[in-house]
mmCIF file of C-alpha atoms and ligand atoms in Angstrom:
data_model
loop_
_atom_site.group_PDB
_atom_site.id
_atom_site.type_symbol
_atom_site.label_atom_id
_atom_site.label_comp_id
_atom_site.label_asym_id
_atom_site.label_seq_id
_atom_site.Cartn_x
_atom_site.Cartn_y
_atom_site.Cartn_z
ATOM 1 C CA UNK A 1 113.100 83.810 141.591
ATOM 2 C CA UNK A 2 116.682 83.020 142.197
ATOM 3 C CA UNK A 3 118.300 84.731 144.736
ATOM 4 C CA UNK A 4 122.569 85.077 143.092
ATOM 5 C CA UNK A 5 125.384 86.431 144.050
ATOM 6 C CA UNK A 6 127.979 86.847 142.156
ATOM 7 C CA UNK A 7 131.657 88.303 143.658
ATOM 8 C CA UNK A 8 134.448 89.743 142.051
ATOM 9 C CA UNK A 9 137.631 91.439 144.479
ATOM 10 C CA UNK A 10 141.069 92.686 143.415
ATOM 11 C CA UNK A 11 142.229 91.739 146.877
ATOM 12 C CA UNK A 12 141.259 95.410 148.717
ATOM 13 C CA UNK A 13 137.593 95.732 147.748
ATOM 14 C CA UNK A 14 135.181 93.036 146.330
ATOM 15 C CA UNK A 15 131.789 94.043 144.055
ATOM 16 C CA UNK A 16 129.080 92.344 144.695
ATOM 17 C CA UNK A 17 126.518 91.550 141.784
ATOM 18 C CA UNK A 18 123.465 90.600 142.115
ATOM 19 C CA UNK A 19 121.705 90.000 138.174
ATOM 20 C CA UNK A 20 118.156 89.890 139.566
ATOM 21 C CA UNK A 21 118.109 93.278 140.590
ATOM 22 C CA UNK A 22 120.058 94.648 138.041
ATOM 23 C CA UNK A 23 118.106 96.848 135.318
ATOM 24 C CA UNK A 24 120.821 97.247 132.447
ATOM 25 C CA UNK A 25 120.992 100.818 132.920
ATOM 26 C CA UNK A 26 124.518 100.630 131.153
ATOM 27 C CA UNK A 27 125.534 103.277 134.397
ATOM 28 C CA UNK A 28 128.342 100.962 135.303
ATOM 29 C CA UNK A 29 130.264 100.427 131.854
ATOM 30 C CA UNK A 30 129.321 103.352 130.727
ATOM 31 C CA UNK A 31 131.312 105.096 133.777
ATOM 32 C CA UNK A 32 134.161 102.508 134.079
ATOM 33 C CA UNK A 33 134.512 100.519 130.622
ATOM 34 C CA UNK A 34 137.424 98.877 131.931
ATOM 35 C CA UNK A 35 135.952 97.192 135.155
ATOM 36 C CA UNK A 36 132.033 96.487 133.575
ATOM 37 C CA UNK A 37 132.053 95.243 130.138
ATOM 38 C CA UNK A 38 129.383 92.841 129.382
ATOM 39 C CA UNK A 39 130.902 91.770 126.237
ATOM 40 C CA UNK A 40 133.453 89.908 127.840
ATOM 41 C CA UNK A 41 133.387 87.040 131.154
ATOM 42 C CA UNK A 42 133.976 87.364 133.536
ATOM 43 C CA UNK A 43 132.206 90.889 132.552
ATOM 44 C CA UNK A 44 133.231 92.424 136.102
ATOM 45 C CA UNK A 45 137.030 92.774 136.283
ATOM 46 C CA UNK A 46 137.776 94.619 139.367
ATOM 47 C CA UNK A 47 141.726 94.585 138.929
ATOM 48 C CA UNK A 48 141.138 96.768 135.827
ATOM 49 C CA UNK A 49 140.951 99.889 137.877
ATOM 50 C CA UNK A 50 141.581 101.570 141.450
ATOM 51 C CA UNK A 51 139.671 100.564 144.240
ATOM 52 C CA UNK A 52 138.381 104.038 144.578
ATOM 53 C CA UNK A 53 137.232 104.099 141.627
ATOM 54 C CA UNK A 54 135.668 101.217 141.749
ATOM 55 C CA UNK A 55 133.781 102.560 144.713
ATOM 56 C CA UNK A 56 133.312 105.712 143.254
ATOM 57 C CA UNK A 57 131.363 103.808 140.401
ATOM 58 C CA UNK A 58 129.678 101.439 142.242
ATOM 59 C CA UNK A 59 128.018 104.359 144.409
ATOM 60 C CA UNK A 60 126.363 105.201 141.150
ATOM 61 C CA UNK A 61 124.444 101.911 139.925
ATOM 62 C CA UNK A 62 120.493 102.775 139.991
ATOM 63 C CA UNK A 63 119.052 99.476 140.978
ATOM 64 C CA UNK A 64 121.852 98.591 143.478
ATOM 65 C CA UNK A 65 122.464 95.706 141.549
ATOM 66 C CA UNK A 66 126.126 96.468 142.873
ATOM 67 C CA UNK A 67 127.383 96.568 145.658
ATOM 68 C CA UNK A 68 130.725 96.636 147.449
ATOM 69 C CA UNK A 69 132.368 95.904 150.716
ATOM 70 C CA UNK A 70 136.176 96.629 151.512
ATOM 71 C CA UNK A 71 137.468 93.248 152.188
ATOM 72 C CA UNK A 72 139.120 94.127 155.639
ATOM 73 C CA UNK A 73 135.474 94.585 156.888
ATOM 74 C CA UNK A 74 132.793 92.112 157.091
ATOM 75 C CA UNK A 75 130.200 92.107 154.184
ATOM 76 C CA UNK A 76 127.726 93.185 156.257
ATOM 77 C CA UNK A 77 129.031 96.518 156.732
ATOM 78 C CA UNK A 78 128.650 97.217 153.394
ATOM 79 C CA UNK A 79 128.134 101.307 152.750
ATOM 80 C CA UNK A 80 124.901 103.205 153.911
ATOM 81 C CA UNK A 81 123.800 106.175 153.224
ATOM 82 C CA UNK A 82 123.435 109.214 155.545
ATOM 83 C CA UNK A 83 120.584 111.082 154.036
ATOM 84 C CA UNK A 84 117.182 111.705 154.048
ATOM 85 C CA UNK A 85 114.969 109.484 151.684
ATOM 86 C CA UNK A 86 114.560 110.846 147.927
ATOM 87 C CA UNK A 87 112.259 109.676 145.734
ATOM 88 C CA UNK A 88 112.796 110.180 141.780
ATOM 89 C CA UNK A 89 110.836 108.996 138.684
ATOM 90 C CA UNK A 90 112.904 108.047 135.997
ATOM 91 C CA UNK A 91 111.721 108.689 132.478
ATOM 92 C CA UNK A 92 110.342 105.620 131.239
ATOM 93 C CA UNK A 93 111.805 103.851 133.622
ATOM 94 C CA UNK A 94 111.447 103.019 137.551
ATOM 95 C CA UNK A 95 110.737 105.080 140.542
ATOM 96 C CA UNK A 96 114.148 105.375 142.166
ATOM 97 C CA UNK A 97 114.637 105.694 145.837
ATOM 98 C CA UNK A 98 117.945 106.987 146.987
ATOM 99 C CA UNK A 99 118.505 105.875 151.084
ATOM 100 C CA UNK A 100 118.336 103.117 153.529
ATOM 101 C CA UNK A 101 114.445 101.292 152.994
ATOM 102 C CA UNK A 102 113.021 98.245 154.663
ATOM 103 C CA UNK A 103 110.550 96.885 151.756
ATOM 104 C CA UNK A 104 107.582 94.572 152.689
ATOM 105 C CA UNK A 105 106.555 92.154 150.267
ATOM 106 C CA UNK A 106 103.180 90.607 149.818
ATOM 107 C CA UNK A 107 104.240 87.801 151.877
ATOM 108 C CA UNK A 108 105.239 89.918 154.518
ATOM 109 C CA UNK A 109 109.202 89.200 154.260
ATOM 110 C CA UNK A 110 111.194 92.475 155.094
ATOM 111 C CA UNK A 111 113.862 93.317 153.090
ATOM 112 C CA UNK A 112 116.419 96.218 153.810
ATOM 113 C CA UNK A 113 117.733 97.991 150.595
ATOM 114 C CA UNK A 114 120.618 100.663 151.161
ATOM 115 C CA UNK A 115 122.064 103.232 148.245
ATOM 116 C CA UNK A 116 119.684 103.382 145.551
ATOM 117 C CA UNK A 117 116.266 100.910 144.938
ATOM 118 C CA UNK A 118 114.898 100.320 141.302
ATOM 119 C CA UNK A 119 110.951 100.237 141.895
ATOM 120 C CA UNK A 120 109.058 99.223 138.465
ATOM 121 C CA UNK A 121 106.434 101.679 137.296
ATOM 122 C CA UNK A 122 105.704 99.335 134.726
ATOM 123 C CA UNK A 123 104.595 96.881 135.357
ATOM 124 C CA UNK A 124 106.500 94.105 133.509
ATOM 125 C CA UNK A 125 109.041 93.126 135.885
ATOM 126 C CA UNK A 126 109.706 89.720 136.659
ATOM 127 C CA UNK A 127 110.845 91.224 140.045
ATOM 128 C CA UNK A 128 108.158 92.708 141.501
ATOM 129 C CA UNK A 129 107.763 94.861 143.273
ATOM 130 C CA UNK A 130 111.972 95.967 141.813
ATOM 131 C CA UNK A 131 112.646 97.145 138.387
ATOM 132 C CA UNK A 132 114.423 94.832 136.272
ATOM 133 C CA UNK A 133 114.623 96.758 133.267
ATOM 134 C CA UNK A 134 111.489 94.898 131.329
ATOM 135 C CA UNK A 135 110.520 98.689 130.797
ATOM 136 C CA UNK A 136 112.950 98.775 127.858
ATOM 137 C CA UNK A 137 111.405 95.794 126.205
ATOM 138 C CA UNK A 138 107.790 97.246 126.463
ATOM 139 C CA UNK A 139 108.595 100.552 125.319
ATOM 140 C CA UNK A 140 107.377 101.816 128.544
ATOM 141 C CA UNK A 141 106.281 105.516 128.491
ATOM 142 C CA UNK A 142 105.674 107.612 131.161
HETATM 143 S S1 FES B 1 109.952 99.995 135.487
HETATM 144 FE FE1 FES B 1 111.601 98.728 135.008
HETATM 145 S S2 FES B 1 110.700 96.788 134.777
HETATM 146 FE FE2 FES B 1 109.036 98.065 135.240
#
């Protein structure tokens, strides 16, 4: 799969998107309509809000699908968070892991994930071993 990044900055902060994680959990549009709306393109307009609350909202997406970096920093010191590991199962949906992970894949390739990882329960993703929200189109129950 793919690997894209997509980029979108009102000059202070810049979201980062990246669709193959992303699990259309509507969390992002739902919160700020007028930054995330997937009914028009670009669908991610940051200058349609503060950078705060940009932030604010971006803290919230469940398969970290979004990210953000304040553009006076380098990218790579994007936001981590300072807590211990929790683990949630969302109904229907993905095992969410809230904190800084290092995944393994089969291959052996090490990933680190920070915020919030989408794991899929389900069994459908195209993602493996991340949620990609194929749980929705199986009617997954559980
Ligand atoms: S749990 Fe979301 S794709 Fe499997």
């Amino acid at each position: 799969m793919k690997d894209i990044t997509k980029k979108y900055t009102n000059g202070e902060v810049t979201i980062v998107w990246k669709p193959d994680l992303c699990m259309h959990s509507a969390v992002c549009f739902k919160g700020l309509g007028e930054v995330f709306n997937p009914q028009k393109r670009p669908w991610i307009t940051p200058e349609g809000s503060t950078t705060e609350k940009i932030i604010t909202q971006v803290k919230k997406c469940p398969s970290g699908a979004l990210s953000y970096y304040m553009n006076s920093a380098a990218p790579q010191n994007e936001i981590k968070v300072e807590a211990e590991t929790i683990i949630e199962t969302a109904p229907n949906g993905p095992l969410m892991v809230y904190g800084n992970v290092t995944v393994k894949d089969k291959s052996g390739t090490l990933t680190k994930k920070n915020n919030v990882t989408a794991f899929c329960r389900c069994g459908a993703s195209q993602n493996k071993p991340y949620c990609d929200g194929s749980h929705k189109k199986i009617g997954f129950e559980g």
